[in-house]
PDB file of C-alpha atoms in Angstrom:
ATOM      1  CA  MET T   1       0.000   0.000   0.000  1.00 41.00           C
ATOM      2  CA  ASN T   2       1.431   3.369  -1.004  1.00 45.00           C
ATOM      3  CA  THR T   3       1.182   5.964   1.743  1.00 46.00           C
ATOM      4  CA  GLY T   4       2.874   8.637  -0.296  1.00 46.00           C
ATOM      5  CA  SER T   5       6.038   8.586   1.760  1.00 43.00           C
ATOM      6  CA  ASP T   6       9.494   7.219   1.139  1.00 47.00           C
ATOM      7  CA  GLU T   7       9.962   6.752   4.888  1.00 47.00           C
ATOM      8  CA  THR T   8       8.872   3.278   6.015  1.00 48.00           C
ATOM      9  CA  GLY T   9       8.765   4.042   9.725  1.00 46.00           C
ATOM     10  CA  GLU T  10       7.054   7.417   9.545  1.00 45.00           C
ATOM     11  CA  ALA T  11       3.639   6.085  10.595  1.00 44.00           C
ATOM     12  CA  VAL T  12       5.131   4.139  13.504  1.00 47.00           C
ATOM     13  CA  VAL T  13       7.017   7.168  14.811  1.00 47.00           C
ATOM     14  CA  ALA T  14       3.900   9.328  14.445  1.00 46.00           C
ATOM     15  CA  ALA T  15       1.850   6.749  16.355  1.00 47.00           C
ATOM     16  CA  ASP T  16       4.463   6.629  19.115  1.00 48.00           C
ATOM     17  CA  ARG T  17       4.467  10.410  19.454  1.00 50.00           C
ATOM     18  CA  THR T  18       0.692  10.446  19.926  1.00 49.00           C
ATOM     19  CA  LYS T  19       1.102   8.310  23.071  1.00 59.00           C
ATOM     20  CA  GLY T  20       3.381  10.933  24.630  1.00 64.00           C
ATOM     21  CA  GLU T  21       6.602   9.032  23.959  1.00 68.00           C
ATOM     22  CA  ARG T  22       9.690  10.669  22.554  1.00 70.00           C
ATOM     23  CA  GLU T  23      10.916  10.192  19.026  1.00 75.00           C
ATOM     24  CA  LEU T  24      13.268   7.295  18.378  1.00 76.00           C
ATOM     25  CA  GLY T  25      16.851   8.059  17.478  1.00 70.00           C
ATOM     26  CA  SER T  26      19.908   9.885  18.675  1.00 73.00           C
ATOM     27  CA  ARG T  27      19.572  12.621  21.279  1.00 70.00           C
ATOM     28  CA  ALA T  28      23.064  13.948  20.646  1.00 69.00           C
ATOM     29  CA  PRO T  29      23.400  17.706  20.174  1.00 71.00           C
ATOM     30  CA  GLU T  30      22.915  18.929  16.606  1.00 74.00           C
ATOM     31  CA  PHE T  31      26.534  20.036  16.145  1.00 71.00           C
ATOM     32  CA  ILE T  32      27.639  16.457  16.944  1.00 74.00           C
ATOM     33  CA  LYS T  33      25.083  14.889  14.606  1.00 72.00           C
ATOM     34  CA  ALA T  34      26.207  17.218  11.811  1.00 75.00           C
ATOM     35  CA  ARG T  35      29.710  15.693  11.711  1.00 78.00           C
ATOM     36  CA  ARG T  36      29.847  11.980  10.926  1.00 82.00           C
ATOM     37  CA  MET T  37      33.137  11.143  12.685  1.00 83.00           C
ATOM     38  CA  LEU T  38      32.227  13.167  15.752  1.00 83.00           C
ATOM     39  CA  HIS T  39      28.841  11.439  15.927  1.00 80.00           C
ATOM     40  CA  LEU T  40      30.450   8.021  15.543  1.00 85.00           C
ATOM     41  CA  SER T  41      32.926   8.748  18.334  1.00 86.00           C
ATOM     42  CA  TRP T  42      30.030  10.073  20.445  1.00 83.00           C
ATOM     43  CA  GLN T  43      28.177   6.780  19.906  1.00 86.00           C
ATOM     44  CA  VAL T  44      31.260   4.756  20.837  1.00 91.00           C
ATOM     45  CA  GLY T  45      31.658   6.814  24.019  1.00 91.00           C
ATOM     46  CA  VAL T  46      28.000   6.386  24.954  1.00 90.00           C
ATOM     47  CA  PHE T  47      28.255   2.655  24.288  1.00 92.00           C
ATOM     48  CA  ILE T  48      31.367   2.264  26.467  1.00 94.00           C
ATOM     49  CA  VAL T  49      29.892   4.274  29.364  1.00 94.00           C
ATOM     50  CA  GLY T  50      26.594   2.358  29.145  1.00 93.00           C
ATOM     51  CA  LEU T  51      28.459  -0.945  28.979  1.00 94.00           C
ATOM     52  CA  ALA T  52      30.493  -0.059  32.074  1.00 95.00           C
ATOM     53  CA  VAL T  53      27.306   0.782  33.988  1.00 94.00           C
ATOM     54  CA  VAL T  54      25.523  -2.411  32.840  1.00 92.00           C
ATOM     55  CA  VAL T  55      28.547  -4.552  33.783  1.00 94.00           C
ATOM     56  CA  ALA T  56      28.651  -2.875  37.210  1.00 94.00           C
ATOM     57  CA  GLY T  57      24.955  -3.709  37.614  1.00 93.00           C
ATOM     58  CA  VAL T  58      25.507  -7.340  36.628  1.00 94.00           C
ATOM     59  CA  ILE T  59      28.334  -7.539  39.176  1.00 93.00           C
ATOM     60  CA  MET T  60      25.992  -6.093  41.813  1.00 92.00           C
ATOM     61  CA  LEU T  61      23.352  -8.772  41.232  1.00 91.00           C
ATOM     62  CA  PRO T  62      25.015 -11.349  43.521  1.00 90.00           C
ATOM     63  CA  LEU T  63      26.836  -8.710  45.582  1.00 89.00           C
ATOM     64  CA  PRO T  64      25.340  -5.980  47.764  1.00 86.00           C
ATOM     65  CA  GLY T  65      24.013  -3.135  45.707  1.00 84.00           C
ATOM     66  CA  PRO T  66      21.093  -2.097  43.531  1.00 89.00           C
ATOM     67  CA  GLY T  67      21.981  -4.373  40.597  1.00 86.00           C
ATOM     68  CA  TRP T  68      18.790  -4.156  38.549  1.00 88.00           C
ATOM     69  CA  LEU T  69      18.509  -0.415  39.089  1.00 90.00           C
ATOM     70  CA  VAL T  70      22.063   0.085  37.813  1.00 93.00           C
ATOM     71  CA  ILE T  71      21.417  -2.192  34.808  1.00 91.00           C
ATOM     72  CA  PHE T  72      18.352  -0.149  33.865  1.00 89.00           C
ATOM     73  CA  GLY T  73      20.446   3.003  34.335  1.00 92.00           C
ATOM     74  CA  GLY T  74      22.950   1.657  31.820  1.00 92.00           C
ATOM     75  CA  MET T  75      20.116   0.863  29.435  1.00 90.00           C
ATOM     76  CA  ALA T  76      18.884   4.447  29.846  1.00 89.00           C
ATOM     77  CA  ILE T  77      22.364   5.700  28.954  1.00 91.00           C
ATOM     78  CA  TRP T  78      22.332   3.523  25.831  1.00 91.00           C
ATOM     79  CA  ALA T  79      18.804   4.739  25.026  1.00 88.00           C
ATOM     80  CA  THR T  80      20.095   8.279  24.614  1.00 87.00           C
ATOM     81  CA  GLU T  81      21.801   7.130  21.428  1.00 85.00           C
ATOM     82  CA  PHE T  82      20.586   3.728  20.226  1.00 86.00           C
ATOM     83  CA  VAL T  83      17.104   2.881  18.938  1.00 87.00           C
ATOM     84  CA  TRP T  84      17.297  -0.758  20.079  1.00 89.00           C
ATOM     85  CA  ALA T  85      17.851   0.364  23.679  1.00 88.00           C
ATOM     86  CA  GLN T  86      14.955   2.817  23.412  1.00 88.00           C
ATOM     87  CA  LEU T  87      12.685   0.012  22.240  1.00 90.00           C
ATOM     88  CA  VAL T  88      13.859  -2.286  25.062  1.00 89.00           C
ATOM     89  CA  LEU T  89      13.202   0.450  27.624  1.00 88.00           C
ATOM     90  CA  ARG T  90       9.733   1.144  26.201  1.00 89.00           C
ATOM     91  CA  TRP T  91       8.913  -2.580  26.358  1.00 91.00           C
ATOM     92  CA  THR T  92      10.243  -2.786  29.927  1.00 88.00           C
ATOM     93  CA  LYS T  93       8.263   0.267  31.045  1.00 88.00           C
ATOM     94  CA  ARG T  94       5.107  -1.184  29.487  1.00 92.00           C
ATOM     95  CA  LYS T  95       5.603  -4.557  31.213  1.00 91.00           C
ATOM     96  CA  VAL T  96       6.347  -2.935  34.593  1.00 88.00           C
ATOM     97  CA  THR T  97       3.228  -0.781  34.269  1.00 91.00           C
ATOM     98  CA  GLU T  98       1.119  -3.848  33.406  1.00 90.00           C
ATOM     99  CA  ALA T  99       2.555  -5.785  36.371  1.00 87.00           C
ATOM    100  CA  THR T 100       1.885  -2.832  38.682  1.00 86.00           C
ATOM    101  CA  GLN T 101      -1.710  -2.574  37.530  1.00 87.00           C
ATOM    102  CA  LYS T 102      -2.166  -6.318  37.954  1.00 83.00           C
ATOM    103  CA  ALA T 103      -0.641  -6.248  41.448  1.00 79.00           C
ATOM    104  CA  LEU T 104      -2.982  -3.427  42.467  1.00 83.00           C
ATOM    105  CA  ASP T 105      -6.040  -5.400  41.341  1.00 84.00           C
ATOM    106  CA  PRO T 106      -8.131  -6.102  44.488  1.00 86.00           C
ATOM    107  CA  GLN T 107      -8.685  -9.770  43.596  1.00 87.00           C
ATOM    108  CA  VAL T 108      -4.975 -10.382  43.075  1.00 83.00           C
ATOM    109  CA  ARG T 109      -4.109  -8.585  46.323  1.00 85.00           C
ATOM    110  CA  ARG T 110      -6.688 -10.629  48.219  1.00 89.00           C
ATOM    111  CA  ARG T 111      -5.305 -13.858  46.737  1.00 90.00           C
ATOM    112  CA  ASN T 112      -1.742 -12.886  47.640  1.00 87.00           C
ATOM    113  CA  ILE T 113      -2.740 -12.045  51.216  1.00 92.00           C
ATOM    114  CA  ILE T 114      -4.561 -15.377  51.571  1.00 94.00           C
ATOM    115  CA  LEU T 115      -1.600 -17.344  50.156  1.00 95.00           C
ATOM    116  CA  THR T 116       0.847 -15.533  52.432  1.00 95.00           C
ATOM    117  CA  THR T 117      -1.338 -16.182  55.469  1.00 97.00           C
ATOM    118  CA  VAL T 118      -1.689 -19.895  54.622  1.00 97.00           C
ATOM    119  CA  GLY T 119       2.079 -20.166  54.132  1.00 97.00           C
ATOM    120  CA  LEU T 120       2.789 -18.492  57.464  1.00 97.00           C
ATOM    121  CA  VAL T 121       0.287 -20.785  59.252  1.00 97.00           C
ATOM    122  CA  ILE T 122       1.988 -23.853  57.746  1.00 97.00           C
ATOM    123  CA  ILE T 123       5.423 -22.617  58.863  1.00 97.00           C
ATOM    124  CA  VAL T 124       4.191 -21.860  62.394  1.00 96.00           C
ATOM    125  CA  VAL T 125       2.582 -25.318  62.662  1.00 96.00           C
ATOM    126  CA  MET T 126       5.774 -27.024  61.475  1.00 95.00           C
ATOM    127  CA  VAL T 127       7.940 -25.050  63.925  1.00 93.00           C
ATOM    128  CA  GLY T 128       5.447 -25.876  66.687  1.00 92.00           C
ATOM    129  CA  ILE T 129       5.641 -29.602  65.889  1.00 92.00           C
ATOM    130  CA  TYR T 130       9.450 -29.444  65.891  1.00 87.00           C
ATOM    131  CA  VAL T 131       9.558 -27.648  69.253  1.00 89.00           C
ATOM    132  CA  TRP T 132       6.970 -30.063  70.729  1.00 88.00           C
ATOM    133  CA  LYS T 133       8.933 -33.117  69.566  1.00 86.00           C
ATOM    134  CA  PHE T 134      12.546 -31.989  70.159  1.00 78.00           C
ATOM    135  CA  GLY T 135      12.358 -28.863  72.336  1.00 80.00           C
ATOM    136  CA  PHE T 136      14.592 -25.934  71.586  1.00 78.00           C
ATOM    137  CA  GLU T 137      17.525 -28.120  70.502  1.00 71.00           C
ATOM    138  CA  MET T 138      19.321 -27.374  67.282  1.00 69.00           C
ATOM    139  CA  PRO T 139      18.970 -30.135  64.637  1.00 67.00           C
ATOM    140  CA  TRP T 140      22.685 -31.027  64.787  1.00 71.00           C
ATOM    141  CA  LYS T 141      22.522 -31.607  68.570  1.00 67.00           C
ATOM    142  CA  ILE T 142      19.584 -34.023  68.615  1.00 61.00           C
ATOM    143  CA  LYS T 143      20.527 -37.521  69.834  1.00 66.00           C
ATOM    144  CA  GLU T 144      18.024 -40.191  68.861  1.00 58.00           C
TER     145      GLU T 144
END
């Protein structure tokens, strides 16, 4: 179908802008975008800084620190320059919003409260049976 445009993604970008989202593409200053080599070096710099932040976040996953927050920060750095990172961040924001809305649903909250209560009752009963049978002895000191 001919839309009268040589741009294939024009309709998609226009649809994205109607939802209040920013345009896809580089957010580098105009004087950097005007010079090809400067823009390429800018992209390399942004990629290296974003990679360093993402790697720091991955390291923080098993160690103390806000690992996921740092990883998303690195993705946000990449999203200032790369379309693929912008699309990943949009998808992530959409999924987080959907999960938040689902978690705030009264039926889901009620179910989660009931499941948590049942789990806690089971744990308390099991601890009670252990204390009744063995007393306050640690498992490695029981002689039977």
